[in-house]
Short mmCIF file of C-alpha atoms in Angstrom, two decimals:
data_model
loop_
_atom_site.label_atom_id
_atom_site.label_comp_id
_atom_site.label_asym_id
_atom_site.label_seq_id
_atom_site.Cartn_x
_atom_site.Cartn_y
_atom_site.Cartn_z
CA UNK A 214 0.00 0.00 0.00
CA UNK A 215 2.69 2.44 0.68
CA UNK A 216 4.76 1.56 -2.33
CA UNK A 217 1.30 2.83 -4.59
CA UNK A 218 0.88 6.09 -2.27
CA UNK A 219 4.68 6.39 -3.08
CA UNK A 220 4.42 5.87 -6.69
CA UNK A 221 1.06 8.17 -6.74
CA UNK A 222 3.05 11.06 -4.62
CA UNK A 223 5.77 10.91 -7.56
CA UNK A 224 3.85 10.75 -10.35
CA UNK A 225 2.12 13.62 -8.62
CA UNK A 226 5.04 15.35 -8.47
CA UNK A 227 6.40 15.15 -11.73
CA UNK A 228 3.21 16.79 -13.03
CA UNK A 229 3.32 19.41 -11.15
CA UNK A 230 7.18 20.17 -12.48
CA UNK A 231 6.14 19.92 -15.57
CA UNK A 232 3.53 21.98 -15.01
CA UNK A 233 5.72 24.71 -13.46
CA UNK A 234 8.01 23.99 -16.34
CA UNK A 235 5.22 24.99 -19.00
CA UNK A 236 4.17 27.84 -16.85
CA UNK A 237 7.88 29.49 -16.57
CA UNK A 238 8.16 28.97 -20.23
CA UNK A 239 4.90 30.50 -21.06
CA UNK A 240 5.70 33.48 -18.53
CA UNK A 241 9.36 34.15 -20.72
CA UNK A 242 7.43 33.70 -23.96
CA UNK A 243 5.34 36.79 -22.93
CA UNK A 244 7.94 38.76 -21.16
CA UNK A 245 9.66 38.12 -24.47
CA UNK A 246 6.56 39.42 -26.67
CA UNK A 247 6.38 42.52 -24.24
CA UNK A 248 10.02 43.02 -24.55
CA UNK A 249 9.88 42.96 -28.80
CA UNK A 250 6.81 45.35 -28.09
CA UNK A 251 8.64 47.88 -26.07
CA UNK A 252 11.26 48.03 -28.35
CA UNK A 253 9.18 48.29 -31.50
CA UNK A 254 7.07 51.22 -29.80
CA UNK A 255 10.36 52.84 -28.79
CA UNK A 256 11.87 52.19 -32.43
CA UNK A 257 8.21 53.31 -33.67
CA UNK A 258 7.77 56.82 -31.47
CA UNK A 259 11.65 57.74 -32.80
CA UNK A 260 10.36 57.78 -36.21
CA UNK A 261 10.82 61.57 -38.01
CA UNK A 262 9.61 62.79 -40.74
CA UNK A 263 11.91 63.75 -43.61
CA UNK A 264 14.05 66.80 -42.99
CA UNK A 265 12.85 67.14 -39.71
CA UNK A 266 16.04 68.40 -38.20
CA UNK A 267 14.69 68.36 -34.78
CA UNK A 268 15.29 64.75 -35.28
CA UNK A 269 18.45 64.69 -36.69
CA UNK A 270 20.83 62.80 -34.62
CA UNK A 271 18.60 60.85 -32.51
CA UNK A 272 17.04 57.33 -32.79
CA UNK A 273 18.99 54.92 -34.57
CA UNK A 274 17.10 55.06 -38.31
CA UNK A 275 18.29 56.89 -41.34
CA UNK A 276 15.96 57.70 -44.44
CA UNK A 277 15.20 57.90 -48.02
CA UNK A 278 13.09 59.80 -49.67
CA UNK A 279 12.07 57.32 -52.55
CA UNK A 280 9.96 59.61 -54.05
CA UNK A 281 13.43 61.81 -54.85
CA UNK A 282 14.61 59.17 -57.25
CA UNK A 283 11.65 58.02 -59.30
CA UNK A 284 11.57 54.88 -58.57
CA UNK A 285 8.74 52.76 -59.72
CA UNK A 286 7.29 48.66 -59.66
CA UNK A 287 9.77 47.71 -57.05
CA UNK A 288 8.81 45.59 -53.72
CA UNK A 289 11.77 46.25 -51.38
CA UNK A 290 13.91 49.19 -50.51
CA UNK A 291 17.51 47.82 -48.93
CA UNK A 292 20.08 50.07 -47.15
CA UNK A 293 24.08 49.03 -47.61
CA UNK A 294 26.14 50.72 -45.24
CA UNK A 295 30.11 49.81 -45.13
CA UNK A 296 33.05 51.71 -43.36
CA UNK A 297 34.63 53.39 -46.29
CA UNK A 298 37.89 51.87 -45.56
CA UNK A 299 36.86 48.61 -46.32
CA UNK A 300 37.23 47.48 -42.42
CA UNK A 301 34.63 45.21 -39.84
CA UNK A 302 32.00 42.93 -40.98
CA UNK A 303 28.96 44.46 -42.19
CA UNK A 304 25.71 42.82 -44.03
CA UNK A 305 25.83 41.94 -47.55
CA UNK A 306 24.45 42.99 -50.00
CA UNK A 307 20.43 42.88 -50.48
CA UNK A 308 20.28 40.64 -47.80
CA UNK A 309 17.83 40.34 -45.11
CA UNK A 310 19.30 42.74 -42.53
CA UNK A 311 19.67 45.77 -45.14
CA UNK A 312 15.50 45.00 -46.00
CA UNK A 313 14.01 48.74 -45.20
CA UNK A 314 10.96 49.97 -43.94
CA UNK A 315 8.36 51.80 -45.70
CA UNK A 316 7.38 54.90 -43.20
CA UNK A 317 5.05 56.07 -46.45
CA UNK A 318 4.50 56.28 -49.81
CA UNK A 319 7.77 58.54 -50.40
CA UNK A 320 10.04 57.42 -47.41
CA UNK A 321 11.63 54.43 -46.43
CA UNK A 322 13.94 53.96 -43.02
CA UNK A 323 16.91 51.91 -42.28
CA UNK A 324 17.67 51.03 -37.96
CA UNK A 325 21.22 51.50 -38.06
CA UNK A 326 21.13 48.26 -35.44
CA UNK A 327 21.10 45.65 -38.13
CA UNK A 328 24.24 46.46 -39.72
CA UNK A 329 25.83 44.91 -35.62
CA UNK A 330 27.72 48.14 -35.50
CA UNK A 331 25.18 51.07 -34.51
CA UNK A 332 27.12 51.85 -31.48
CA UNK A 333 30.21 52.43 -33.40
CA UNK A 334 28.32 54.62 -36.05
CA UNK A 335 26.81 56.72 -32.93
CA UNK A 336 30.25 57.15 -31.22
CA UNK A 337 31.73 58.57 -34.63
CA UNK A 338 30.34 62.07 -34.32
CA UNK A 339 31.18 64.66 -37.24
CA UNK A 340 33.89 62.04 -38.51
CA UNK A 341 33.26 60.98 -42.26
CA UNK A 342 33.59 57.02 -42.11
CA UNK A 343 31.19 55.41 -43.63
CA UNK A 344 29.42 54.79 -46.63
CA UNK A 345 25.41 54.35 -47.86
CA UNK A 346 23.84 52.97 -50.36
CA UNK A 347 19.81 52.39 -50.93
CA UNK A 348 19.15 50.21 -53.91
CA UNK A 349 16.05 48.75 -54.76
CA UNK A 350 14.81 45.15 -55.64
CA UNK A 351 14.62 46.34 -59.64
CA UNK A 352 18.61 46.82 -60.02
CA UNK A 353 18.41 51.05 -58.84
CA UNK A 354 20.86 52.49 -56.48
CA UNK A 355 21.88 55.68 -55.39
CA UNK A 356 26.06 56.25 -55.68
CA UNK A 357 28.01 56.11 -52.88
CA UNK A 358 27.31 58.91 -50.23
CA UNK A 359 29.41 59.43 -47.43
CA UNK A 360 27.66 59.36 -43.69
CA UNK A 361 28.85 60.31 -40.50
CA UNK A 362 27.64 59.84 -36.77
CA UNK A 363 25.52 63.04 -36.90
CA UNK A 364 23.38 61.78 -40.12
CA UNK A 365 21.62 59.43 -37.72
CA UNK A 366 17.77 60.76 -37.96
CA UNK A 367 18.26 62.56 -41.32
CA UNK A 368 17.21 61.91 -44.89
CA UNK A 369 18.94 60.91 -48.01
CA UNK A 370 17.67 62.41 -50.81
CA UNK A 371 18.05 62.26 -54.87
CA UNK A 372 19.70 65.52 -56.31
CA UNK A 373 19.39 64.47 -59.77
CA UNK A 374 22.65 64.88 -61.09
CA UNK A 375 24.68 61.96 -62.57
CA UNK A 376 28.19 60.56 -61.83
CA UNK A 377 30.05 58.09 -63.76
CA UNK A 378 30.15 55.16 -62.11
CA UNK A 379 33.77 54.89 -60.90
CA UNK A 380 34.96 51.30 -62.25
CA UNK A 381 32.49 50.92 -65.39
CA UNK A 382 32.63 54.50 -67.37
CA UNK A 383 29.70 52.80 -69.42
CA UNK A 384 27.66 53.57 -66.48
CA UNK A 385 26.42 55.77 -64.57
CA UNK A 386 24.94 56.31 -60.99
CA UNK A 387 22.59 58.46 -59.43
CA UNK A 388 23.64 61.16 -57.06
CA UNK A 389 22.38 61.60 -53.77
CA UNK A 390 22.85 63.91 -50.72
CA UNK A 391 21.64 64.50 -47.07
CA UNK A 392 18.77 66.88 -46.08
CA UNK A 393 20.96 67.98 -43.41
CA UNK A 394 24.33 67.27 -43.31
CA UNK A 395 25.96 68.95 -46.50
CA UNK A 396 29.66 67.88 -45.44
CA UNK A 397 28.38 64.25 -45.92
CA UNK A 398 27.60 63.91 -49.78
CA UNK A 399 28.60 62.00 -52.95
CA UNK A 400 32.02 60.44 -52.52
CA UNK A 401 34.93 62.01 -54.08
CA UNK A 402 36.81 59.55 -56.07
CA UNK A 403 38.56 58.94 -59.04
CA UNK A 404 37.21 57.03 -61.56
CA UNK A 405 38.75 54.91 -63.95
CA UNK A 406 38.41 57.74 -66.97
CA UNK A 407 40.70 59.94 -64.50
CA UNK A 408 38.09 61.91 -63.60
CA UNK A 409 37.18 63.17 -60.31
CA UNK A 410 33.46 62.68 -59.01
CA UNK A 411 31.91 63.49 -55.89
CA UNK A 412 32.23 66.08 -53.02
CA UNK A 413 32.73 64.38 -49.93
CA UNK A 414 36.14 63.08 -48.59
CA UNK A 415 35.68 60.36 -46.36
CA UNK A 416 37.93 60.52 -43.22
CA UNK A 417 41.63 59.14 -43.93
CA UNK A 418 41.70 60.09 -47.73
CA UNK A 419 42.39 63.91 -49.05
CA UNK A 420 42.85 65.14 -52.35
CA UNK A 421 46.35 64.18 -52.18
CA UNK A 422 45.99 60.81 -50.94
CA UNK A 423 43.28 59.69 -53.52
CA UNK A 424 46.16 60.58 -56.60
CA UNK A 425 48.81 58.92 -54.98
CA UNK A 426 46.63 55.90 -54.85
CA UNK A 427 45.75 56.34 -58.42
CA UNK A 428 49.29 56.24 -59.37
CA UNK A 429 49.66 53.68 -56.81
CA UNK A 430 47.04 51.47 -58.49
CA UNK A 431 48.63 51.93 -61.78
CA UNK A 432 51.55 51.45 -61.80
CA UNK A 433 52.16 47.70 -62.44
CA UNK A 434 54.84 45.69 -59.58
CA UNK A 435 57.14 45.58 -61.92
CA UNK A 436 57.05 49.40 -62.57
CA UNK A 437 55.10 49.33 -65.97
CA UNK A 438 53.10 53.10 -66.11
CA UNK A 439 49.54 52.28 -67.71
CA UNK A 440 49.96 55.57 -69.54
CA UNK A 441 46.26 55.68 -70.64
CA UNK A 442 45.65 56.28 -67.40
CA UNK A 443 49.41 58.16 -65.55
CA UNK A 444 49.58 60.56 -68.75
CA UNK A 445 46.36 61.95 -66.76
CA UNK A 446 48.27 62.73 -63.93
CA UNK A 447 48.52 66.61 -64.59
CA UNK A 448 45.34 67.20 -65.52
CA UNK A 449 44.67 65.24 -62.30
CA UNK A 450 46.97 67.48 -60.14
CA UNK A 451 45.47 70.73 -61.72
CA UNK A 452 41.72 69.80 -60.69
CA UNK A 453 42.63 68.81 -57.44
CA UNK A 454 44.84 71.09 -56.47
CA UNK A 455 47.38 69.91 -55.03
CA UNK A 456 51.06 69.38 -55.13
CA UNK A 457 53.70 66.81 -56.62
CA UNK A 458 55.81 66.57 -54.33
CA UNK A 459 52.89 66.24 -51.57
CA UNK A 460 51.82 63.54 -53.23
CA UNK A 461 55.15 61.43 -53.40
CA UNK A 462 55.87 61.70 -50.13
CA UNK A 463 52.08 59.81 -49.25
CA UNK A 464 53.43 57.71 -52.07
CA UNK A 465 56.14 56.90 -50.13
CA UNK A 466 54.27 56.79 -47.03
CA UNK A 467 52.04 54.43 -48.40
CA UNK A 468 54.98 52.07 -49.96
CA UNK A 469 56.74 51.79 -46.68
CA UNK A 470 53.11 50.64 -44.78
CA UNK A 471 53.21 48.23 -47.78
CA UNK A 472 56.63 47.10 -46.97
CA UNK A 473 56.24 46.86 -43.42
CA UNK A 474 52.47 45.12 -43.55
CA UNK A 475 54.70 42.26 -45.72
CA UNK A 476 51.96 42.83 -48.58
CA UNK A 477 54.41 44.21 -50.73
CA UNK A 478 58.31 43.01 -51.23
CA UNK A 479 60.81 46.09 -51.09
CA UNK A 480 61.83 45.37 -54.47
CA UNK A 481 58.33 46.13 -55.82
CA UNK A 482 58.42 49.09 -53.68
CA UNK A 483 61.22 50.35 -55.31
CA UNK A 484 60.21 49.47 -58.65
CA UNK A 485 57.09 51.33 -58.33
CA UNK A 486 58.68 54.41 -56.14
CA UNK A 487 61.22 55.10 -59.59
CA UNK A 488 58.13 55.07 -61.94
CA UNK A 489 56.19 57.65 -59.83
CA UNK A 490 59.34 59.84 -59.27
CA UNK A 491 59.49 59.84 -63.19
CA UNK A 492 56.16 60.64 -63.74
CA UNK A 493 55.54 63.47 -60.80
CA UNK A 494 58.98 64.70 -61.34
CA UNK A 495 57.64 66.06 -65.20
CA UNK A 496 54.63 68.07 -63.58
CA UNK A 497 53.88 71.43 -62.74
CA UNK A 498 52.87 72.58 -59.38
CA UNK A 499 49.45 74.50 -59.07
CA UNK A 500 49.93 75.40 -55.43
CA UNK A 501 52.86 77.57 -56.66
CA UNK A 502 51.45 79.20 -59.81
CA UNK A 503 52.19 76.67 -61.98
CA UNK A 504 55.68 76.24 -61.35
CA UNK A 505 57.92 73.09 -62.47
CA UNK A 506 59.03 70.82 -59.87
CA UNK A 507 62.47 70.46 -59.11
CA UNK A 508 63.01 66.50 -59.99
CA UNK A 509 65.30 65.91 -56.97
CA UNK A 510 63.28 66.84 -54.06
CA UNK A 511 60.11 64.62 -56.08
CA UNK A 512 63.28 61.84 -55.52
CA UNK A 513 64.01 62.91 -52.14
CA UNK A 514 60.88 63.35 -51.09
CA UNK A 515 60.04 62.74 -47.24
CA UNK A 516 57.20 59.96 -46.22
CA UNK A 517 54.65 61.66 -44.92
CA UNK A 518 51.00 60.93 -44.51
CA UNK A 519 48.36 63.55 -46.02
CA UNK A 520 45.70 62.23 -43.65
CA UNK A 521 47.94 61.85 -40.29
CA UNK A 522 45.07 64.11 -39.02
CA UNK A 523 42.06 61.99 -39.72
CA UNK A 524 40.99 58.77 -37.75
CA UNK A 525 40.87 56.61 -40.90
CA UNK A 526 43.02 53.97 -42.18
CA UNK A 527 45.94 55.21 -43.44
CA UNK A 528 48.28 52.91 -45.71
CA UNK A 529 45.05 51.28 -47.39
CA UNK A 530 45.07 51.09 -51.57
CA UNK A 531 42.80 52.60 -53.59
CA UNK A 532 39.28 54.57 -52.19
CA UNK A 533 37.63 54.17 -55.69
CA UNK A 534 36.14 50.94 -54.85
CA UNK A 535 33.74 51.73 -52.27
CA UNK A 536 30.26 50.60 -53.80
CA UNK A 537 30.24 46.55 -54.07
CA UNK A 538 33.75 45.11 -52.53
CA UNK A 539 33.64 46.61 -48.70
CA UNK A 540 30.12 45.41 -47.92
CA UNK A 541 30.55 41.55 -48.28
CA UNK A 542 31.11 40.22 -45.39
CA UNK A 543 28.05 39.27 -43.28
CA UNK A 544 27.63 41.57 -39.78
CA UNK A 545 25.43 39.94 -36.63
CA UNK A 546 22.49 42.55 -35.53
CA UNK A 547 23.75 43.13 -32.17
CA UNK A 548 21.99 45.76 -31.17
CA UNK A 549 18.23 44.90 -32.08
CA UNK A 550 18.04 41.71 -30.20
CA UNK A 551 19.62 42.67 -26.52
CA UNK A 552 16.63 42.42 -24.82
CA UNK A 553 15.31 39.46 -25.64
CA UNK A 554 18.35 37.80 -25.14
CA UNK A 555 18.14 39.01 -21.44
CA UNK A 556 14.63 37.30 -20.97
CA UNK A 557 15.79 34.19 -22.74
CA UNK A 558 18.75 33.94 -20.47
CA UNK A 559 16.33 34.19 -17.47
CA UNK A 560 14.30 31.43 -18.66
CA UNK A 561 17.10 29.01 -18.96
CA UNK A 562 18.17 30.09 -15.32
CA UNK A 563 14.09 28.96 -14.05
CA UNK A 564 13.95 25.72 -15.97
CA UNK A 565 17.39 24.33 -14.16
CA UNK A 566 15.83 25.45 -10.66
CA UNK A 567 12.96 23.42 -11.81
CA UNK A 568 14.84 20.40 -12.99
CA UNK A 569 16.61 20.63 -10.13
CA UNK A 570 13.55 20.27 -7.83
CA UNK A 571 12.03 17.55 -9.84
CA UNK A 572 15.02 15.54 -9.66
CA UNK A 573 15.32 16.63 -5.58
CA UNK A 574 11.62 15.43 -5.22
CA UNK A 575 12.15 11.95 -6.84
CA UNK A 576 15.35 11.27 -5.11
CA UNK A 577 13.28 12.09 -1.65
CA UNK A 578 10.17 9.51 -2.66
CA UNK A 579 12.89 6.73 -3.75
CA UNK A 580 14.67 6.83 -0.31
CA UNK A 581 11.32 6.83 1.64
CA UNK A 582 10.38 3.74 -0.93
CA UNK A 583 13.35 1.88 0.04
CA UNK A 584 13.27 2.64 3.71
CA UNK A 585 10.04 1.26 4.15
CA UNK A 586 10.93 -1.65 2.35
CA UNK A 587 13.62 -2.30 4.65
#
């Protein structure tokens, strides 16, 4: 007889656990659903409206005003966001974290959370390093434009102008700017017709830096000049306004970094240090009134780094390949999910107390069992 009450009181008991069990789960799931709903009213109520600069800044959503471009018969707007130099992970490209959402009929947003790096993109302030992109599911997409820390809340917009596409001179890509931020823009490059497009710097590359890459970039390892493109260089140096013998020493600069990284042999340094000499030691200077440079200080020209004042990369190769190649590697959303996480851990911590006191409870009835048998 006491063996069955036994057997009844542990069967009992084991329902009961499991009971608790299903009722601790069922309490996470809904502190979980209240926790997604807190967070989607918060994300909801920091919503602006385009150009509202009151906004600007806060939250942790940038926007595009679709109705700017024109675009027509697409389902999805996506937002690509990469740090110009080409560092971190970040999402790739059209996938589902870059998916945008439709605020109305002429703006779409993008919470900076799903790229896994929104604190990072808060914390940079006035300083230019990143890059955006919206595209949409029909093949359109803006050109690169440069964002900063303090775009966070304002719009993108279409300007309407075109830019050669900086790779492929067969195409071209649509210019956008921000609402608000007018130091943020198109990105200044220079594309593979040597010509210079774009506004906006991004932090680590100046006027000077982006020709010394060009030269850098083509100028083969074995110190062949691609003259279709280095027979440019002078017409390159007039628009941008800057001087030879600046730019070899960031050449310089650049080719020792190269050197010392051990992505580049010294011999290929030199090699491609003699070319450039050559080729910048022919030019005029336009920060002196046109003046020709004296060919031995171009040859004795001092490493120095352009950029030394800016927080970007320094030593990196060319900046004309922002808009596909910096983007691909696949970010986590960090931010977005925090709080759920925090619930979920708490659940785990209740179902082991509850294990625990099932297994507690049937090691008590078994000893009681075999004590009375005794």
């Amino acid at each position: 007889m006491f063996k069955k009450v036994m057997s009844l009181a542990l069967a009992s008991t084991l329902v009961l656990s499991v009971g608790a069990f299903a009722a601790s789960a069922a309490e996470a799931e809904d502190a979980v659903a209240a926790n997604d709903e807190s967070a989607v009213a918060a994300d909801d109520s920091s919503a602006v409206a385009a150009g509202d600069e009151s906004q600007v800044g806060a939250g942790t959503k940038i926007y595009f005003d679709v109705k700017s471009a024109g675009w027509k018969n697409f389902s999805k707007i996506y937002c690509h966001v990469w740090r110009a130099d080409g560092t971190g992970k970040w999402p790739s490209w059209q996938t589902k974290k870059e998916v945008c959402k439709k605020e109305s009929d002429d703006l779409y947003s993008y919470d900076i959370t799903k790229t896994g790096n929104a604190e990072e993109i808060q914390n940079a302030g006035s300083k230019n390093l990143y890059c955006v992109i919206f595209s949409a599911d029909t093949g359109a997409q803006i050109y690169n434009t440069i964002m900063n820390g303090n775009c966070i809340g304002d719009t993108v917009y279409v300007t309407g102008n075109k830019i050669e596409n900086p790779k492929d001179s067969q195409k071209t890509d649509t210019e956008a700017a921000w609402k608000n931020h007018p130091e943020c823009g198109p990105q200044k490059v220079i594309t593979s017709t040597s010509k210079v497009v774009g506004t906006a710097l991004a932090d680590g590359t100046t006027d000077v830096t982006l020709l010394a890459d060009y030269l850098l970039d083509y100028v083969s390892d074995d110190g062949t000049a691609d003259t279709s493109k280095t027979d440019k260089t002078q017409d390159l140096i007039n628009q941008l306004k800057v001087s030879p013998l600046a730019v070899m020493s960031n050449v310089n600069f650049k080719l020792e970094g190269f050197v010392k990284e051990e992505t580049m042999t010294q011999d290929v340094a030199n090699k491609k240090k003699a070319t450039i000499e050559g080729i910048l030691g022919n030019c005029t200077d336009p920060t002196k009134g046109g003046e020709k440079v004296n060919p031995d200080e171009i040859n004795n020209a001092e490493a120095k780094n352009d950029a030394a004042d800016t927080s970007g990369s320094s030593n990196g190769g060319s900046s004309s390949n922002g808009s596909s190649s910096n983007g691909s590697s696949n970010g986590s959303s960090n931010g977005s999910s925090s709080g759920s996480n925090s619930v979920q851990s708490g659940q785990e911590t209740t179902i082991f107390f509850v294990f625990a006191g099932v297994m507690v409870a049937a090691a008590g009835v078994f000893f009681l069992v075999r004590r009375r048998e005794n």
